[in-house]
mmCIF file of C-alpha atoms in Angstrom:
data_model
loop_
_atom_site.group_PDB
_atom_site.id
_atom_site.type_symbol
_atom_site.label_atom_id
_atom_site.label_comp_id
_atom_site.label_asym_id
_atom_site.label_seq_id
_atom_site.Cartn_x
_atom_site.Cartn_y
_atom_site.Cartn_z
ATOM 1 C CA MET A 4 0.000 0.000 0.000
ATOM 2 C CA GLU A 5 2.768 2.398 0.862
ATOM 3 C CA LYS A 6 4.406 1.781 -2.530
ATOM 4 C CA GLU A 7 1.151 2.629 -4.390
ATOM 5 C CA VAL A 8 0.745 5.904 -2.435
ATOM 6 C CA ILE A 9 4.336 6.880 -3.214
ATOM 7 C CA GLN A 10 3.858 6.162 -6.952
ATOM 8 C CA GLN A 11 0.668 8.319 -7.079
ATOM 9 C CA GLU A 12 2.492 11.253 -5.422
ATOM 10 C CA VAL A 13 5.361 10.994 -7.919
ATOM 11 C CA LYS A 14 2.903 11.014 -10.850
ATOM 12 C CA GLN A 15 1.139 14.139 -9.486
ATOM 13 C CA GLU A 16 4.495 15.966 -9.144
ATOM 14 C CA THR A 17 5.546 15.134 -12.711
ATOM 15 C CA LYS A 18 2.179 16.397 -14.062
ATOM 16 C CA ALA A 19 2.561 19.669 -12.122
ATOM 17 C CA GLU A 20 6.062 20.195 -13.582
ATOM 18 C CA GLN A 21 4.863 19.539 -17.153
ATOM 19 C CA LYS A 22 1.915 22.022 -17.073
ATOM 20 C CA PRO A 23 3.896 25.343 -17.297
ATOM 21 C CA ALA A 24 5.886 24.001 -20.282
ATOM 22 C CA VAL A 25 2.629 23.396 -22.142
ATOM 23 C CA VAL A 26 1.355 26.881 -21.306
ATOM 24 C CA ALA A 27 4.591 28.441 -22.510
ATOM 25 C CA SER A 28 4.355 26.511 -25.758
ATOM 26 C CA GLU A 29 0.791 27.721 -26.269
ATOM 27 C CA GLN A 30 1.780 31.395 -25.735
ATOM 28 C CA LYS A 31 4.780 31.348 -28.161
ATOM 29 C CA PRO A 32 2.969 31.840 -31.514
ATOM 30 C CA THR A 33 1.089 35.015 -30.462
ATOM 31 C CA PRO A 34 4.078 37.452 -30.479
ATOM 32 C CA LYS A 35 5.347 35.978 -33.775
ATOM 33 C CA THR A 36 2.113 36.785 -35.574
ATOM 34 C CA SER A 37 2.116 40.396 -34.344
ATOM 35 C CA GLU A 38 5.754 40.925 -35.422
ATOM 36 C CA HIS A 39 5.031 39.383 -38.820
ATOM 37 C CA LYS A 40 2.090 41.707 -39.374
ATOM 38 C CA GLY A 41 4.187 44.718 -38.426
ATOM 39 C CA GLU A 42 6.864 43.714 -40.933
ATOM 40 C CA LYS A 43 4.259 43.351 -43.685
ATOM 41 C CA ASN A 44 2.775 46.773 -42.955
ATOM 42 C CA GLY A 45 6.231 48.335 -42.983
ATOM 43 C CA LYS A 46 7.000 46.785 -46.382
ATOM 44 C CA LYS A 47 3.761 48.149 -47.840
ATOM 45 C CA LYS A 48 4.533 51.678 -46.675
ATOM 46 C CA GLU A 49 8.039 51.576 -48.121
ATOM 47 C CA SER A 50 6.776 50.272 -51.470
ATOM 48 C CA SER A 51 4.150 53.027 -51.725
ATOM 49 C CA LYS A 52 6.790 55.715 -51.098
ATOM 50 C CA HIS A 53 9.085 54.170 -53.693
ATOM 51 C CA PHE A 54 6.274 54.086 -56.272
ATOM 52 C CA SER A 55 5.395 57.749 -55.713
ATOM 53 C CA LYS A 56 9.003 58.806 -56.359
ATOM 54 C CA LYS A 57 9.044 56.855 -59.616
ATOM 55 C CA SER A 58 5.811 58.462 -60.796
ATOM 56 C CA PHE A 59 7.154 61.984 -60.183
ATOM 57 C CA GLY A 60 10.388 61.157 -61.974
ATOM 58 C CA LYS A 61 8.562 60.242 -65.189
ATOM 59 C CA PHE A 62 6.886 63.680 -65.374
ATOM 60 C CA ASN A 63 8.560 65.886 -68.004
ATOM 61 C CA ASN A 64 7.413 69.265 -69.314
ATOM 62 C CA SER A 65 9.250 70.494 -72.446
ATOM 63 C CA GLY A 66 7.450 73.880 -72.709
ATOM 64 C CA PHE A 67 6.093 73.328 -76.248
ATOM 65 C CA GLU A 68 2.457 73.753 -77.266
ATOM 66 C CA SER A 69 0.860 71.792 -80.101
ATOM 67 C CA GLN A 70 -2.153 72.203 -82.377
ATOM 68 C CA THR A 71 -3.732 69.644 -84.697
ATOM 69 C CA VAL A 72 -4.200 71.411 -88.035
ATOM 70 C CA GLU A 73 -5.734 68.595 -90.100
ATOM 71 C CA ILE A 74 -6.915 64.985 -89.823
ATOM 72 C CA LYS A 75 -7.504 62.999 -93.028
ATOM 73 C CA ARG A 76 -8.829 59.507 -93.644
ATOM 74 C CA ILE A 77 -6.740 57.383 -95.989
ATOM 75 C CA SER A 78 -7.916 54.187 -97.719
ATOM 76 C CA LYS A 79 -5.675 51.600 -99.333
ATOM 77 C CA THR A 80 -7.164 48.929 -101.622
ATOM 78 C CA THR A 81 -5.670 45.438 -101.258
ATOM 79 C CA LYS A 82 -6.721 41.850 -102.085
ATOM 80 C CA GLY A 83 -8.552 41.546 -98.776
ATOM 81 C CA GLY A 84 -10.412 44.817 -99.309
ATOM 82 C CA ARG A 85 -9.928 48.433 -98.258
ATOM 83 C CA ARG A 86 -7.689 49.305 -95.327
ATOM 84 C CA MET A 87 -8.632 52.533 -93.544
ATOM 85 C CA ARG A 88 -5.989 54.699 -91.858
ATOM 86 C CA PHE A 89 -5.775 58.266 -90.523
ATOM 87 C CA SER A 90 -3.222 61.000 -91.226
ATOM 88 C CA ALA A 91 -2.655 63.910 -88.800
ATOM 89 C CA LEU A 92 -0.836 67.219 -89.337
ATOM 90 C CA VAL A 93 0.423 68.862 -86.113
ATOM 91 C CA VAL A 94 2.182 72.213 -85.578
ATOM 92 C CA ILE A 95 4.291 72.653 -82.440
ATOM 93 C CA GLY A 96 6.087 75.675 -80.961
ATOM 94 C CA ASP A 97 7.121 77.498 -77.784
ATOM 95 C CA LYS A 98 5.894 80.970 -78.943
ATOM 96 C CA ASN A 99 9.438 82.273 -78.530
ATOM 97 C CA GLY A 100 11.067 81.646 -81.910
ATOM 98 C CA LYS A 101 10.955 77.835 -82.150
ATOM 99 C CA VAL A 102 8.405 76.127 -84.411
ATOM 100 C CA GLY A 103 8.033 72.853 -86.298
ATOM 101 C CA TYR A 104 5.498 70.572 -87.948
ATOM 102 C CA GLY A 105 5.009 66.833 -88.295
ATOM 103 C CA ILE A 106 2.837 64.273 -90.094
ATOM 104 C CA GLY A 107 1.796 60.957 -88.544
ATOM 105 C CA LYS A 108 -0.225 57.995 -89.851
ATOM 106 C CA ALA A 109 -1.960 55.234 -87.872
ATOM 107 C CA THR A 110 -5.101 53.109 -87.758
ATOM 108 C CA GLU A 111 -6.526 55.299 -84.957
ATOM 109 C CA VAL A 112 -6.670 59.088 -84.615
ATOM 110 C CA PRO A 113 -4.939 59.408 -81.174
ATOM 111 C CA ASN A 114 -1.988 57.293 -82.327
ATOM 112 C CA ALA A 115 -1.671 59.359 -85.508
ATOM 113 C CA ILE A 116 -1.576 62.589 -83.455
ATOM 114 C CA LYS A 117 1.100 61.126 -81.149
ATOM 115 C CA LYS A 118 3.292 60.167 -84.103
ATOM 116 C CA ALA A 119 2.822 63.582 -85.713
ATOM 117 C CA THR A 120 3.750 65.356 -82.457
ATOM 118 C CA LYS A 121 6.885 63.221 -82.117
ATOM 119 C CA ASN A 122 7.924 64.027 -85.703
ATOM 120 C CA ALA A 123 7.237 67.716 -85.090
ATOM 121 C CA ARG A 124 9.569 67.733 -82.064
ATOM 122 C CA ASN A 125 12.343 66.305 -84.229
ATOM 123 C CA SER A 126 11.868 69.031 -86.891
ATOM 124 C CA VAL A 127 11.812 72.156 -84.671
ATOM 125 C CA ARG A 128 13.553 75.155 -86.289
ATOM 126 C CA LYS A 129 14.663 78.538 -84.957
ATOM 127 C CA VAL A 130 12.974 81.621 -86.467
ATOM 128 C CA ILE A 131 14.050 85.290 -86.282
ATOM 129 C CA ILE A 132 11.598 87.615 -84.498
ATOM 130 C CA ASN A 133 11.854 91.414 -84.197
ATOM 131 C CA LYS A 134 11.762 93.126 -80.784
ATOM 132 C CA LYS A 135 8.308 94.442 -81.706
ATOM 133 C CA GLY A 136 7.031 90.935 -82.374
ATOM 134 C CA THR A 137 7.046 91.098 -86.177
ATOM 135 C CA LEU A 138 9.314 90.462 -89.186
ATOM 136 C CA TYR A 139 12.259 92.597 -90.293
ATOM 137 C CA HIS A 140 11.150 92.652 -93.939
ATOM 138 C CA GLU A 141 8.669 91.186 -96.409
ATOM 139 C CA VAL A 142 9.228 87.572 -97.452
ATOM 140 C CA ILE A 143 7.644 84.987 -99.764
ATOM 141 C CA GLY A 144 7.710 81.255 -99.143
ATOM 142 C CA TYR A 145 7.266 78.410 -101.628
ATOM 143 C CA ALA A 146 6.322 74.738 -101.257
ATOM 144 C CA ALA A 147 5.090 72.707 -104.249
ATOM 145 C CA ALA A 148 2.105 74.687 -105.643
ATOM 146 C CA SER A 149 1.710 76.894 -102.542
ATOM 147 C CA LYS A 150 2.959 80.463 -102.303
ATOM 148 C CA VAL A 151 2.651 82.506 -99.092
ATOM 149 C CA LEU A 152 3.363 86.222 -98.676
ATOM 150 C CA ILE A 153 4.220 87.543 -95.174
ATOM 151 C CA LYS A 154 4.590 91.242 -94.302
ATOM 152 C CA PRO A 155 5.503 93.080 -91.093
ATOM 153 C CA ALA A 156 2.703 95.084 -89.419
ATOM 154 C CA LYS A 157 2.402 97.923 -86.908
ATOM 155 C CA PRO A 158 2.021 97.184 -83.174
ATOM 156 C CA GLY A 159 -1.587 96.395 -82.300
ATOM 157 C CA THR A 160 -2.495 94.956 -85.700
ATOM 158 C CA GLY A 161 -2.459 91.332 -84.605
ATOM 159 C CA ILE A 162 -2.064 88.254 -86.779
ATOM 160 C CA VAL A 163 -3.936 88.718 -90.057
ATOM 161 C CA ALA A 164 -3.960 85.111 -91.245
ATOM 162 C CA GLY A 165 -6.190 82.081 -91.392
ATOM 163 C CA GLY A 166 -6.081 78.318 -91.336
ATOM 164 C CA ALA A 167 -2.731 76.573 -91.354
ATOM 165 C CA ILE A 168 -0.749 79.798 -91.915
ATOM 166 C CA ARG A 169 -2.080 81.303 -88.683
ATOM 167 C CA SER A 170 -1.156 78.247 -86.598
ATOM 168 C CA VAL A 171 2.504 78.385 -87.739
ATOM 169 C CA ILE A 172 2.887 82.142 -87.166
ATOM 170 C CA GLU A 173 1.077 82.096 -83.816
ATOM 171 C CA TYR A 174 3.104 79.201 -82.362
ATOM 172 C CA ALA A 175 6.339 80.726 -83.676
ATOM 173 C CA GLY A 176 5.733 83.766 -81.434
ATOM 174 C CA PHE A 177 4.797 86.592 -83.851
ATOM 175 C CA LYS A 178 2.250 89.197 -82.685
ATOM 176 C CA ASP A 179 1.721 91.638 -85.587
ATOM 177 C CA VAL A 180 1.867 90.164 -89.110
ATOM 178 C CA TYR A 181 0.075 90.424 -92.478
ATOM 179 C CA THR A 182 -0.205 87.238 -94.572
ATOM 180 C CA LYS A 183 -1.667 86.247 -97.946
ATOM 181 C CA ASN A 184 -1.956 82.858 -99.628
ATOM 182 C CA LEU A 185 -1.140 83.195 -103.337
ATOM 183 C CA GLY A 186 -1.184 79.530 -104.396
ATOM 184 C CA SER A 187 -2.633 76.150 -103.494
ATOM 185 C CA ASN A 188 -4.910 75.715 -100.464
ATOM 186 C CA THR A 189 -3.456 72.348 -99.405
ATOM 187 C CA LYS A 190 -2.788 72.653 -95.674
ATOM 188 C CA THR A 191 0.424 70.644 -95.685
ATOM 189 C CA ASN A 192 1.902 72.788 -98.470
ATOM 190 C CA MET A 193 0.712 75.985 -96.775
ATOM 191 C CA VAL A 194 2.488 75.021 -93.541
ATOM 192 C CA GLN A 195 5.695 74.191 -95.435
ATOM 193 C CA ALA A 196 5.532 77.443 -97.447
ATOM 194 C CA THR A 197 4.975 79.545 -94.311
ATOM 195 C CA LEU A 198 7.921 77.930 -92.540
ATOM 196 C CA ASN A 199 10.055 78.385 -95.665
ATOM 197 C CA ALA A 200 9.225 82.102 -95.720
ATOM 198 C CA LEU A 201 10.104 82.568 -92.042
ATOM 199 C CA LEU A 202 13.425 80.757 -92.476
ATOM 200 C CA ASN A 203 14.332 82.901 -95.529
ATOM 201 C CA GLN A 204 14.107 86.031 -93.387
ATOM 202 C CA LYS A 205 17.504 87.709 -92.863
ATOM 203 C CA HIS A 206 18.713 89.735 -89.893
ATOM 204 C CA PRO A 207 19.866 93.336 -90.641
ATOM 205 C CA SER A 208 23.331 92.545 -89.295
ATOM 206 C CA THR A 209 23.870 89.812 -91.918
ATOM 207 C CA ILE A 210 22.859 92.182 -94.728
ATOM 208 C CA ALA A 211 25.158 94.896 -93.312
ATOM 209 C CA ASN A 212 28.087 92.464 -93.300
ATOM 210 C CA LEU A 213 27.425 91.515 -96.924
ATOM 211 C CA ARG A 214 27.441 95.203 -97.932
ATOM 212 C CA ASP A 215 30.410 96.120 -95.685
ATOM 213 C CA LYS A 216 28.311 98.667 -93.800
ATOM 214 C CA ASN A 217 26.957 99.290 -90.316
ATOM 215 C CA VAL A 218 23.376 98.523 -89.404
ATOM 216 C CA LYS A 219 22.633 102.267 -88.992
ATOM 217 C CA GLU A 220 23.741 102.976 -92.577
ATOM 218 C CA LEU A 221 21.139 100.654 -94.097
#
């Protein structure tokens, strides 16, 4: 009998010693889950900040303004039938002496405008402008069957032009100008003729050097 009582007491002591180990094992996973959640939240915040910096870095403003002068629909006949496309003519400039034009073709209008704007940026040219915002002298520009006459005007006159000619002169930065179309009314040729006339303009200093004189003597 004494042996049985001793064995029961030993079993009770071993059970009492094992209980706190079980409790400790049950409490271990709780702090791990909280730390893991905190790490996840921290990673999300860092990624959002990193993304915002990237988005601001892609922003780029070149200072040019663009205008779509003409949009045409083009059809090409093939064995499978007619293929429809669009052609866009865009004039671009900073209104401070830089102007250019571009032509783009695509199956959709927005893509055609994007291509035309890209081509216009690659063909930007520098134009001479007087301090009064007009030309130094009268010029005539040619392109295919188009012929454009451009004259200087007094301050306050404004831009006397229409259609494609006006878009080129306005985005180049002129304020007071007379213009007249003397040839074909094709918008592409009118834009080319207007730009040709503006590029043929000569500064008084270049003419004075050719004549071996000062600018005041002209």
